Coordinates of C-alpha atoms and ligand atoms in Angstrom, one line a residue:
X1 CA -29.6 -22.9 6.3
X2 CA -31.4 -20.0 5.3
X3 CA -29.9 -17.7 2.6
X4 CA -29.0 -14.4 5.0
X5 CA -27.9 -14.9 8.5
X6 CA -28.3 -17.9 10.5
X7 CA -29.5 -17.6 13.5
X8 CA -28.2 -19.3 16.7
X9 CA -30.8 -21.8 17.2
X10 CA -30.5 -22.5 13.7
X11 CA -27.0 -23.7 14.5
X12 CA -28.2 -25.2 17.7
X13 CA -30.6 -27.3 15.4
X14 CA -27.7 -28.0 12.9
X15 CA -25.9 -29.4 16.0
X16 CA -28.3 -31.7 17.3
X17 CA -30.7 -29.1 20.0
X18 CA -29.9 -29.9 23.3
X19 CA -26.6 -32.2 23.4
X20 CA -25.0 -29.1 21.2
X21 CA -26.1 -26.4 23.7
X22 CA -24.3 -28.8 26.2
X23 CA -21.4 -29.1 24.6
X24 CA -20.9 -25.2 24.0
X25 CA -21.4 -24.7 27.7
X26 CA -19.2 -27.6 28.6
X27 CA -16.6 -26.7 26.0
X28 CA -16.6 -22.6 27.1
X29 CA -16.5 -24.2 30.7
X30 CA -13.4 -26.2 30.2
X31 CA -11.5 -23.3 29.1
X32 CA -12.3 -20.9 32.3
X33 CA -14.7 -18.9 30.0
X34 CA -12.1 -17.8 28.2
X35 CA -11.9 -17.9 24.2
X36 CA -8.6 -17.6 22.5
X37 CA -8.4 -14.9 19.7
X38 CA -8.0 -16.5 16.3
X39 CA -5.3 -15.6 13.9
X40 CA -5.3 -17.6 10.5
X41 CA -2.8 -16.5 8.0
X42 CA -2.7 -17.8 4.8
X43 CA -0.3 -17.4 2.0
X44 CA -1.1 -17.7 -1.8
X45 CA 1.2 -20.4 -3.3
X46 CA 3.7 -20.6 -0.7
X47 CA 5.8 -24.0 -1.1
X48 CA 7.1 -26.0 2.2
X49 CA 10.4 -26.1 0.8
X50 CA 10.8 -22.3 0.7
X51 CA 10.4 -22.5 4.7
X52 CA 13.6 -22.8 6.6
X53 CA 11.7 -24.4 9.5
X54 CA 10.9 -27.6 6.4
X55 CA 14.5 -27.8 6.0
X56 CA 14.6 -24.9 2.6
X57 CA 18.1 -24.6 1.3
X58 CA 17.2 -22.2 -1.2
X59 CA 16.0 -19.5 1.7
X60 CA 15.3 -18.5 5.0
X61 CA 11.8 -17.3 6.7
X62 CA 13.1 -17.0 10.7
X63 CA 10.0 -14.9 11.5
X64 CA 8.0 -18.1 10.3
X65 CA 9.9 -20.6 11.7
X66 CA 9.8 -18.4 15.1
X67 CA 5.7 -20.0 14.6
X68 CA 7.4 -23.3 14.4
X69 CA 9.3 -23.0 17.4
X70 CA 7.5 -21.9 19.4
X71 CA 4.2 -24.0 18.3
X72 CA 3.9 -26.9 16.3
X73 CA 5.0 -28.0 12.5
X74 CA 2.7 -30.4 10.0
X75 CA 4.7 -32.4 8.2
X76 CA 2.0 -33.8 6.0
X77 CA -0.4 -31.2 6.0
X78 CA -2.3 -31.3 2.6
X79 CA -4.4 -30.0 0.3
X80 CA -7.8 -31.4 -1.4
X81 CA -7.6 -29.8 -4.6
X82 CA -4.6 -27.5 -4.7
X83 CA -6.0 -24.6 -6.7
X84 CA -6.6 -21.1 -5.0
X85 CA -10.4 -20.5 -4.8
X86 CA -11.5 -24.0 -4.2
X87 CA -9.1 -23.7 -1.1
X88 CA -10.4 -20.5 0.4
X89 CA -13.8 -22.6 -0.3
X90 CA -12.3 -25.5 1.7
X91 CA -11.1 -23.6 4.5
X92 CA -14.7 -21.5 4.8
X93 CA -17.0 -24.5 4.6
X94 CA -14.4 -27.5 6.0
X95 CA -15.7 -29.4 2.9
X96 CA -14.3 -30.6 -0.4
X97 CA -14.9 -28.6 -3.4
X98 CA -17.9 -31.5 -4.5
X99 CA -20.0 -29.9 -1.9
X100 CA -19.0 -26.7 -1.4
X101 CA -19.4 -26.2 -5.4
X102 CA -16.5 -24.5 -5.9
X103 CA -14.0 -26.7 -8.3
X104 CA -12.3 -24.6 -9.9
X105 CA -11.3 -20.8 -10.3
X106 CA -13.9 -19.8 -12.9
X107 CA -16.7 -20.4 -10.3
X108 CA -18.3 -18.3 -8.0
X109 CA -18.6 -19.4 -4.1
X110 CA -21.9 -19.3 -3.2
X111 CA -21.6 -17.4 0.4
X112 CA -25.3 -18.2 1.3
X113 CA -24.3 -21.9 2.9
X114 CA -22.7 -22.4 6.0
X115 CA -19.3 -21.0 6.5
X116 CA -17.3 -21.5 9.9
X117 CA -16.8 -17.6 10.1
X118 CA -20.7 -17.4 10.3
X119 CA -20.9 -19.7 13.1
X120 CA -18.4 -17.9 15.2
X121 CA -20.0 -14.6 14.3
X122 CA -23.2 -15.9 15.9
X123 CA -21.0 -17.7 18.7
X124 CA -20.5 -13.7 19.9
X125 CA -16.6 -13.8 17.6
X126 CA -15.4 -10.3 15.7
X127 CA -14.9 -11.8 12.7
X128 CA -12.9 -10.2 9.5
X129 CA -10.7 -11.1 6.7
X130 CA -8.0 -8.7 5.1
X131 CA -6.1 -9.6 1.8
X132 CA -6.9 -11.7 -0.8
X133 CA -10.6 -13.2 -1.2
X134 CA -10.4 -14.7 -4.7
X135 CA -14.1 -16.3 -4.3
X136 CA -16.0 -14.0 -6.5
X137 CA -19.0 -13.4 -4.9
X138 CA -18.8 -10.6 -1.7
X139 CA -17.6 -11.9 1.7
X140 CA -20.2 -13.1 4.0
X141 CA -20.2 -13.9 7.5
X142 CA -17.5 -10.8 8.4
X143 CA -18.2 -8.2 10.6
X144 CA -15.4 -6.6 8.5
X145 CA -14.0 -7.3 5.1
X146 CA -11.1 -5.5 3.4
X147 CA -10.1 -7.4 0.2
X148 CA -8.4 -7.6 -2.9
X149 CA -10.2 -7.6 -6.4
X150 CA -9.3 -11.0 -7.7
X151 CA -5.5 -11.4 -7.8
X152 CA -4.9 -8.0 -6.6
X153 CA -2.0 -5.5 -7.6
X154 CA 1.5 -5.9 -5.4
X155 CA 2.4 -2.1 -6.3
X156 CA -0.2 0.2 -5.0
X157 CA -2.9 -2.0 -5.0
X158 CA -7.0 -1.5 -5.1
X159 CA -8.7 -3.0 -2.1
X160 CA -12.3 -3.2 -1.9
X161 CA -13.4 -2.6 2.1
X162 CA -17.1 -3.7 3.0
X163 CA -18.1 -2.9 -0.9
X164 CA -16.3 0.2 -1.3
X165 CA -12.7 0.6 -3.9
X166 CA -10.0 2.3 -2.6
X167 CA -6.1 2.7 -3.8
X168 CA -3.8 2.2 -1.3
X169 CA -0.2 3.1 -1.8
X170 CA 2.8 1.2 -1.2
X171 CA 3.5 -2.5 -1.3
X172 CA 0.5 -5.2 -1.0
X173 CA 2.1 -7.1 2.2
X174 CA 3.3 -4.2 4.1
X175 CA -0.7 -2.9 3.2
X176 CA -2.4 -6.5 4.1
X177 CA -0.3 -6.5 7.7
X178 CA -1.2 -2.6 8.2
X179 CA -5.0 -3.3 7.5
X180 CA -5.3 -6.7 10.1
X181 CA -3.1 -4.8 12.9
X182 CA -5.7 -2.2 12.5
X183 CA -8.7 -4.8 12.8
X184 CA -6.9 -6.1 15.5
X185 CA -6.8 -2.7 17.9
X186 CA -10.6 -2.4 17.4
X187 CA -11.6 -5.2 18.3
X188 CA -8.4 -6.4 20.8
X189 CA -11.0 -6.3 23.7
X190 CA -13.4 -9.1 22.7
X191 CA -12.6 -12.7 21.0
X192 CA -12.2 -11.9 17.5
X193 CA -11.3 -14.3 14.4
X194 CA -9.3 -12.6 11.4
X195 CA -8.7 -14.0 8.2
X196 CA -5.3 -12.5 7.7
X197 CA -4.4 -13.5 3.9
X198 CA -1.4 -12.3 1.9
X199 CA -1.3 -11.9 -1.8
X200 CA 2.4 -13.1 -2.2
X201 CA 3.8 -15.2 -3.2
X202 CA 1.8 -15.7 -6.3
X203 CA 2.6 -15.7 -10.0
X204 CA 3.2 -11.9 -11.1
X205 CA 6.0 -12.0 -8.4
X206 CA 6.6 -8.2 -7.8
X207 CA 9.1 -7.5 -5.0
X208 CA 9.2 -4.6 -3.2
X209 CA 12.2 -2.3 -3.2
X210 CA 13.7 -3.4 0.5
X211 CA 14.2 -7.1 -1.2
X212 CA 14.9 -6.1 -4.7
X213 CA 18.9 -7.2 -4.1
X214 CA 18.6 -10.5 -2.2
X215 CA 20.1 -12.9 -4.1
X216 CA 21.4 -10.3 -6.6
X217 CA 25.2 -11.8 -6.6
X218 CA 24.3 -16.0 -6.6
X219 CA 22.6 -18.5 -8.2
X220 CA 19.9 -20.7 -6.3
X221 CA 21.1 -24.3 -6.9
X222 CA 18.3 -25.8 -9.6
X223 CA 16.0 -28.5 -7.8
X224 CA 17.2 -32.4 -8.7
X225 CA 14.0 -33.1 -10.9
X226 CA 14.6 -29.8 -12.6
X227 CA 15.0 -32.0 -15.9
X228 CA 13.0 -34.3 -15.7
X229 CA 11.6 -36.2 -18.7
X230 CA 8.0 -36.8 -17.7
X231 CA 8.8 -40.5 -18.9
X232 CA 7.2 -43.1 -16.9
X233 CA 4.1 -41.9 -16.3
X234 CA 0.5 -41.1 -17.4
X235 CA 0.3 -39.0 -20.5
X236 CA -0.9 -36.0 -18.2
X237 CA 2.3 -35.0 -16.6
X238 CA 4.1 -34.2 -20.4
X239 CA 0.0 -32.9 -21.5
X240 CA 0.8 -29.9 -18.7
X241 CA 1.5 -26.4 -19.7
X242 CA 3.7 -25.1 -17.2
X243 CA 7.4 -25.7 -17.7
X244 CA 10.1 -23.1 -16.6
X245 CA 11.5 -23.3 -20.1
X246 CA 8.2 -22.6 -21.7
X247 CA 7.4 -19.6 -19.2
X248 CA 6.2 -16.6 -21.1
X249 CA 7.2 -14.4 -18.0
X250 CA 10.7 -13.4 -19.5
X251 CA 10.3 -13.7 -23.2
X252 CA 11.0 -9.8 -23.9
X253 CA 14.4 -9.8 -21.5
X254 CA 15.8 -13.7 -23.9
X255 CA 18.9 -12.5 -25.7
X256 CA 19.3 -13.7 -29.1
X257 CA 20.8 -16.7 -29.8
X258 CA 20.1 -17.5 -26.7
X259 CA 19.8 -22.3 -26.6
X260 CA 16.4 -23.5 -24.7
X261 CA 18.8 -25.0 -22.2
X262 CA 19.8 -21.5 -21.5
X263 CA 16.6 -20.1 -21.7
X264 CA 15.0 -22.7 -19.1
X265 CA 18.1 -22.0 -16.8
X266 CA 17.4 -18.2 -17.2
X267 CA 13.4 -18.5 -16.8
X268 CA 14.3 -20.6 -13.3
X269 CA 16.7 -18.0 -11.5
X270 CA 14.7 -14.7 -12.5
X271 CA 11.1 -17.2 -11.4
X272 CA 12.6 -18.3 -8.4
X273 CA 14.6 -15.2 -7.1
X274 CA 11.6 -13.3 -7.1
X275 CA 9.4 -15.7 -5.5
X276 CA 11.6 -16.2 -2.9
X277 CA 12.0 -12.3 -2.1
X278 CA 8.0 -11.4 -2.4
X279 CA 8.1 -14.2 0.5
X280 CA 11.1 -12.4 2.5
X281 CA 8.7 -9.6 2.8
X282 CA 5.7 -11.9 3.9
X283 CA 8.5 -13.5 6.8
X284 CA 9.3 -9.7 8.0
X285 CA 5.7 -8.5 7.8
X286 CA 4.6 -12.4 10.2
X287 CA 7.4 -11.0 12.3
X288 CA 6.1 -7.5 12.7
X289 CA 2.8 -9.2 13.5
X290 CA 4.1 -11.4 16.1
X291 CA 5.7 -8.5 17.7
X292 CA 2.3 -5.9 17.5
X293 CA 0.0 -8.7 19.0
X294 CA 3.1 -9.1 21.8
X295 CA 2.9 -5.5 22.4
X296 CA -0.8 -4.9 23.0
X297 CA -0.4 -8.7 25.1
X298 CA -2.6 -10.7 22.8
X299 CA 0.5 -12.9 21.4
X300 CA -0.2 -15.8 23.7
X301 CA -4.4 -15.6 24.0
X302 CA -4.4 -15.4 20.4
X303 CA -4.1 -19.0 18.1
X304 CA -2.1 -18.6 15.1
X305 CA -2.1 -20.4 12.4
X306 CA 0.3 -20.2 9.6
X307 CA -0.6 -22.2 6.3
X308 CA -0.8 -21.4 2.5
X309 CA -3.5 -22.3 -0.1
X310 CA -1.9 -24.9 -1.8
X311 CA 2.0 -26.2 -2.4
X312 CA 4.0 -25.2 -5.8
X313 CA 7.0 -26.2 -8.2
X314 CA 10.0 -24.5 -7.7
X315 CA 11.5 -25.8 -10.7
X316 CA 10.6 -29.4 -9.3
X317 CA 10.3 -31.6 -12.6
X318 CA 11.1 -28.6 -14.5
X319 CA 7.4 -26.6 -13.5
X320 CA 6.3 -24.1 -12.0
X321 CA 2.2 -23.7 -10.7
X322 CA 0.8 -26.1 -8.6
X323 CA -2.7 -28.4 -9.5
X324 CA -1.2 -31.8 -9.6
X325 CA -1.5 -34.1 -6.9
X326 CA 2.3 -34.5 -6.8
X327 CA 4.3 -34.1 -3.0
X328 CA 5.6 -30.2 -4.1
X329 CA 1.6 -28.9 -4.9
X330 CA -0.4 -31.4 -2.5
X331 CA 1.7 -30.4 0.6
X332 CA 1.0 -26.9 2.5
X333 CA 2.9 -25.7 5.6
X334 CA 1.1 -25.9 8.4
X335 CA 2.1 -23.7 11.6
X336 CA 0.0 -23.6 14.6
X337 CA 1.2 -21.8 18.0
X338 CA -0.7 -21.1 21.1
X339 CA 1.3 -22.0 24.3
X340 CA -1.4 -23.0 26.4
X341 CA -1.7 -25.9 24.5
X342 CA 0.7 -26.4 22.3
X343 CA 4.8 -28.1 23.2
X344 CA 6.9 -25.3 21.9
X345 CA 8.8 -27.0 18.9
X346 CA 6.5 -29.9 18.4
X347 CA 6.5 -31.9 15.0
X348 CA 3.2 -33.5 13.6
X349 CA 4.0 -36.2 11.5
X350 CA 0.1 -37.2 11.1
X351 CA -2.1 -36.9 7.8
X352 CA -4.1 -33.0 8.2
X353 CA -6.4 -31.9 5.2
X354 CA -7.6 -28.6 5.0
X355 CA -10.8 -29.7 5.4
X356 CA -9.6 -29.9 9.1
X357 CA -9.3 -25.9 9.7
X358 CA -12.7 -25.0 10.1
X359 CA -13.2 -27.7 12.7
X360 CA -9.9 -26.5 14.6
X361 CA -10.8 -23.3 14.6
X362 CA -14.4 -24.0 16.2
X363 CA -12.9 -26.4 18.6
X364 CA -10.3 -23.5 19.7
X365 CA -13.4 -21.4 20.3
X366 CA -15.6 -23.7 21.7
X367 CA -18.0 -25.2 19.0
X368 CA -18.9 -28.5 18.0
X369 CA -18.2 -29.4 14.4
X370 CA -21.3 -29.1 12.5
X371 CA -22.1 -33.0 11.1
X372 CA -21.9 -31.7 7.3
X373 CA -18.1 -30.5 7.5
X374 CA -15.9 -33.5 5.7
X375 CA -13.0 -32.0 7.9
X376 CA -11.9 -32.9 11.7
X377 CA -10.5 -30.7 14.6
X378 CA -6.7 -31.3 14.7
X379 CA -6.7 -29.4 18.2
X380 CA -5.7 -33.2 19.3
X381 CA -3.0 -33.3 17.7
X382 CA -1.6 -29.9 19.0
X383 CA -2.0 -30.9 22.4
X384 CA 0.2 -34.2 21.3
X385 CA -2.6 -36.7 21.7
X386 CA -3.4 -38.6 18.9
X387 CA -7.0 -40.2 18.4
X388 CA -6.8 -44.0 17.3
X389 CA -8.9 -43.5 14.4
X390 CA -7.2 -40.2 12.9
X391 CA -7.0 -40.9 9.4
X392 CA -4.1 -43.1 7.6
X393 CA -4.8 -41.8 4.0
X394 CA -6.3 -38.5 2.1
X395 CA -8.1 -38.2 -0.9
X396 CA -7.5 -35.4 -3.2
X397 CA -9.6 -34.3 -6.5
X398 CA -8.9 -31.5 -9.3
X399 CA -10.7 -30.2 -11.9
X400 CA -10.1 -27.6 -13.7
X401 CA -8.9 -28.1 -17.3
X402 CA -7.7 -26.9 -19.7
X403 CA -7.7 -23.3 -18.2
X404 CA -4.7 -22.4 -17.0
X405 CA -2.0 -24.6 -17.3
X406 CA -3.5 -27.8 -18.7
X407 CA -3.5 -30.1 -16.3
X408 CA -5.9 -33.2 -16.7
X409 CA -8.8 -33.5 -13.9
X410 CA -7.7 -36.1 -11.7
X411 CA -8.4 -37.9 -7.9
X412 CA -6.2 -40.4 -6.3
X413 CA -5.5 -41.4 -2.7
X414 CA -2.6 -40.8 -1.0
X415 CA -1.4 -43.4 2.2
X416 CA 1.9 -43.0 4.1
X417 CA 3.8 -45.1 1.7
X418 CA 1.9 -45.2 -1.8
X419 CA 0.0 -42.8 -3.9
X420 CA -2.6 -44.1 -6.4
X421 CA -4.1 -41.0 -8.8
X422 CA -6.4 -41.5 -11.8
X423 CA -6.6 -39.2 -14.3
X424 CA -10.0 -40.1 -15.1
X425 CA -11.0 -38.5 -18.4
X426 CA -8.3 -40.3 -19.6
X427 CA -9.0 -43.3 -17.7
X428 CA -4.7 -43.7 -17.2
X429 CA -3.8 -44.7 -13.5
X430 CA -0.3 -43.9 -12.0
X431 CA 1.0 -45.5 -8.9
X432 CA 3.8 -44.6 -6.5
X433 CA 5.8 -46.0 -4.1
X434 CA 6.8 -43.0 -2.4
X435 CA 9.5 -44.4 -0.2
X436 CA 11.8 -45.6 -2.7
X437 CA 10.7 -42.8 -5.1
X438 CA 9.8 -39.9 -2.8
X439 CA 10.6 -37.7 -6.3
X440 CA 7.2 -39.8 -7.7
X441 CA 9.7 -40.2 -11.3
X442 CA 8.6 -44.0 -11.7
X443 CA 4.8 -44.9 -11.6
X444 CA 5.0 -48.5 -11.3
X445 CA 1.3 -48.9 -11.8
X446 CA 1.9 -51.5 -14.7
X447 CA 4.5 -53.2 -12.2
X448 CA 3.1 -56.9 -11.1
X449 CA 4.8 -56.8 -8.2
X450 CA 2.6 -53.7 -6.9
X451 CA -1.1 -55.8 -8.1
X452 CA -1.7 -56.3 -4.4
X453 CA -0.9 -52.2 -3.5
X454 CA -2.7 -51.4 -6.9
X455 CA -6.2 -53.3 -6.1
X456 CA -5.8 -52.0 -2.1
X457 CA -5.3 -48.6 -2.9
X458 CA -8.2 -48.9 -5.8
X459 CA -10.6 -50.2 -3.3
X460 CA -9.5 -47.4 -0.6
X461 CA -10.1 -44.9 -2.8
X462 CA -13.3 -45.7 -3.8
X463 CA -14.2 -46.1 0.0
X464 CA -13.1 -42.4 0.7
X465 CA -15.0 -41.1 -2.6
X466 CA -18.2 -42.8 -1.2
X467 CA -17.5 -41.5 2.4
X468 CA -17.2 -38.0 1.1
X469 CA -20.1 -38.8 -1.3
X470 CA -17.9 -37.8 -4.3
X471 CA -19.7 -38.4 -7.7
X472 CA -18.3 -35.8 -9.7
X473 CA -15.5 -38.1 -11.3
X474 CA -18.1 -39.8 -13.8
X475 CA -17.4 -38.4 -16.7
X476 CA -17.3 -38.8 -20.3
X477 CA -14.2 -40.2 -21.5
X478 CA -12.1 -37.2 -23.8
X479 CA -10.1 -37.8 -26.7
X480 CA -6.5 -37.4 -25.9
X481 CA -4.1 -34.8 -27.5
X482 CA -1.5 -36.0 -30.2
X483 CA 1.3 -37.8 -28.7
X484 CA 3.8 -35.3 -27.0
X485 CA 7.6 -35.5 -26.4
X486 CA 8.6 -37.5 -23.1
X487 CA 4.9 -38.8 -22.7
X488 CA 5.4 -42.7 -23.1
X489 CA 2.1 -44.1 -22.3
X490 CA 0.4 -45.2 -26.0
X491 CA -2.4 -43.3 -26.5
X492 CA -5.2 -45.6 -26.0
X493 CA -9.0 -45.5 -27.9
X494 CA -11.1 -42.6 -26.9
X495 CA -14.6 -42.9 -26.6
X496 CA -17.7 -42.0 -25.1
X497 CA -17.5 -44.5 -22.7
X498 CA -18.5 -43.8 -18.8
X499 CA -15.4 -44.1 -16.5
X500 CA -15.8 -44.5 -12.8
X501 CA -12.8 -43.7 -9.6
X502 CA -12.2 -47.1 -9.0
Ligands
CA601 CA1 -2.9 -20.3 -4.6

């Protein structure tokens, strides 16, 4: 593809000439000549199980759920590398951070390959994004672009719209939903595409003043691996810097004399209080979009798509952050409603990656899915058909180390009943059998009665990295840190020896 704009026949060629053109015709065919409108909103850090639809009992989101029943709910809906710019990567491109070359956060995306926003911008789409970017480089492929610097500010924040600061003031989500209502009035009379992404709920947690009381007079109970040990598994887990009693977030308000029991306990409620009520503002401001696209009668012509960047610990094994390929930071919520297709209150119980949205997205609109994308078009699924050979397992890889947080690179597979992940500059394995330990406490990677599960899951997860062409987990092997408390694997020989996936 060529560095600016591609052109349609570029695409055409991409497609495969002829048999694409075809298709498109065929596809727009099928669906009267109509195109839906495409909604996709995306949360930064926002957890399953701080969704009442997912079965929260810490909160309620009954704008979000509304998405849920009235559309369908992803159980296993999941991340490939659950950091925030190497997901925004993911969802542009369809492909895993390998080959869209953005691994970690310190890179830059590189917005001159082929992005799906491009493709429907050439397919005749309005395309835009509003809210947070996080990629580095300028957006490419929107008509219109109105975006955070970086993190972005939840008081009065900066955006920066097509290359231009401004300060807007008032509270970041209130702002974002302003800003894409706005897109949406322009450009309400053709298909459009907007890229509707909220800042919350990420770290900084800032609530605004309407929220400021929820929770004011309780406790949220503390989640049952809130003291957990990190015994039992690979060093890595214990090696991590990001434990609720270690959070450097409070540190001014500890009283003296204050036990680290206390101060963990203290960390979790102010942590988790705010997070959940920078997300009761993201709820009301999904609701007050639901109601606005009703009101100009674009609700049901428009597909909407609810999802976040990656999962997070709410206190789960006594974190917070995400990065690990553990159930709390490898799941996302997934929403998707559009009644023409879609059985009010559906349930998906089948494996999606987020390699899958781009595909979706062009399916909803008509286009093939260009041969390079690693992702699939769940559309489907949302229809309640399920292919034979939709996939049975999902591989995952992380990277970045030691900034922030510390957590080792790692890849591992993940099937409906096990989980196999190697942290591979350490060459330690861990193995779990997620349906007698669904909290993944136990690895039983070392257990001989899991050799069989152990050498299948091996060998399926070096099929999937050669079937996504994965050779970024070759690395040299790095020494380990000294020993740490509750890490009870012994530290084995460093050296500069290769190490392979599998
Ligand atoms: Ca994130």
């Amino acid at each position: 593809m060529s560095a600016s704009r591609i052109t349609r026949r570029e695409i055409l060629q991409g497609f495969g000439g002829l048999a694409a053109a075809s298709h498109l015709g065929l596809s727009f065919a099928a669906q009267g000549g109509k195109r839906p409108n495409i909604l996709y909103i995306m949360t930064d850090d926002h957890a399953t199980h701080a969704l009442s639809c997912y079965g929260s009992t810490i909160n309620k989101t009954p704008n979000l759920d509304r998405i849920a029943h009235e559309g369908m709910r992803f159980t296993n809906a999941f991340v490939t590398n659950s950091l925030c710019g190497p997901s925004r990567a993911t969802l542009l491109t369809g492909k895993y951070s390998h080959a869209n070359g953005m691994m970690n956060n310190g890179q830059q995306f590189d917005g001159t390959q082929q992005t799906f926003p491009k493709i429907l911008q050439q397919a005749g789409y309005k395309t835009g994004i509003v809210g947070k970017w996080h990629l580095s480089s300028d957006p490419t492929g929107f008509d219109y672009w109105n975006i955070l610097p970086g993190q972005g500010l939840y008081h009065n924040p900066v955006l920066i719209e097509m290359g231009e600061k401004k300060v807007h003031q008032g509270y970041v989500t209130d702002i974002v939903t302003d800003l894409s209502m706005e897109f949406i009035k322009k450009n309400q009379n053709q298909p459009f595409c907007l890229l509707y992404h909220h800042k919350a709920p990420h770290r900084g947690w800032e609530p605004d003043a309407k929220h400021a009381d929820m929770f004011k007079d309780k406790d949220i109970p503390e989640p049952k691996t809130f003291h957990d040990d990190y015994a039992n598994r690979a060093s890595a887990a214990a090696h991590a810097d990001m434990r609720i009693a270690n959070m450097p977030d409070y540190v001014k308000e500890h009283k003296p004399g204050m036990s680290p029991e206390e101060i963990k306990k203290y960390n979790y409620q102010r942590y988790i209080k705010d997070y959940l009520r920078v997300i009761a503002s993201v709820d009301d401001n999904v609701g007050r979009m639901l109601d606005f696209l009703k009101s100009i009668g674009q609700l049901d012509n428009t597909v909407i798509i609810y999802t976040s960047d990656n999962g997070f610990f709410l206190g789960d094994h006594g974190w917070f952050d995400k990065r690990f390929m553990y159930e709390e930071s490898l799941h996302v919520p997934l929403l998707v409603r559009y009644p023409a297709e879609i059985k009010p209150g559906s349930v998906c119980d089948e494996f999606v990656i987020n390699c899958d949205n781009a595909p979706t997205i062009l399916d909803f609109c008509g286009l093939p899915t260009p041969p390079d994308m690693h992702g699939r078009s769940f559309r489907p699924l949302l229809r309640g058909e399920k292919p034979a050979d939709w996939r049975t397992s999902v591989y995952y890889h992380y990277y970045e180390y030691p900034a922030a947080h510390r957590v080792r690179p790692h890849c591992g597979v993940r099937t409906k009943d096990y989980k196999l992940i190697h942290y591979y500059t350490l060459d330690e394995w861990e193995l779990f059998d997620l349906k007698k330990d669904p909290d993944e406490l136990k690895s039983v990677y070392a257990d001989p009665a899991y050799a069989d599960v152990v050498k299948e899951m091996k060998a399926e997860l070096e099929r999937l990295r050669t079937y996504y062409k994965d050779d970024t987990c070759v690395v040299e092997l790095t020494p380990k840190a000294p020993a740490e408390k509750g890490a009870k694997q012994p530290a084995k020989k460093a050296g500069a020896k290769k190490t392979k996936a599998a």
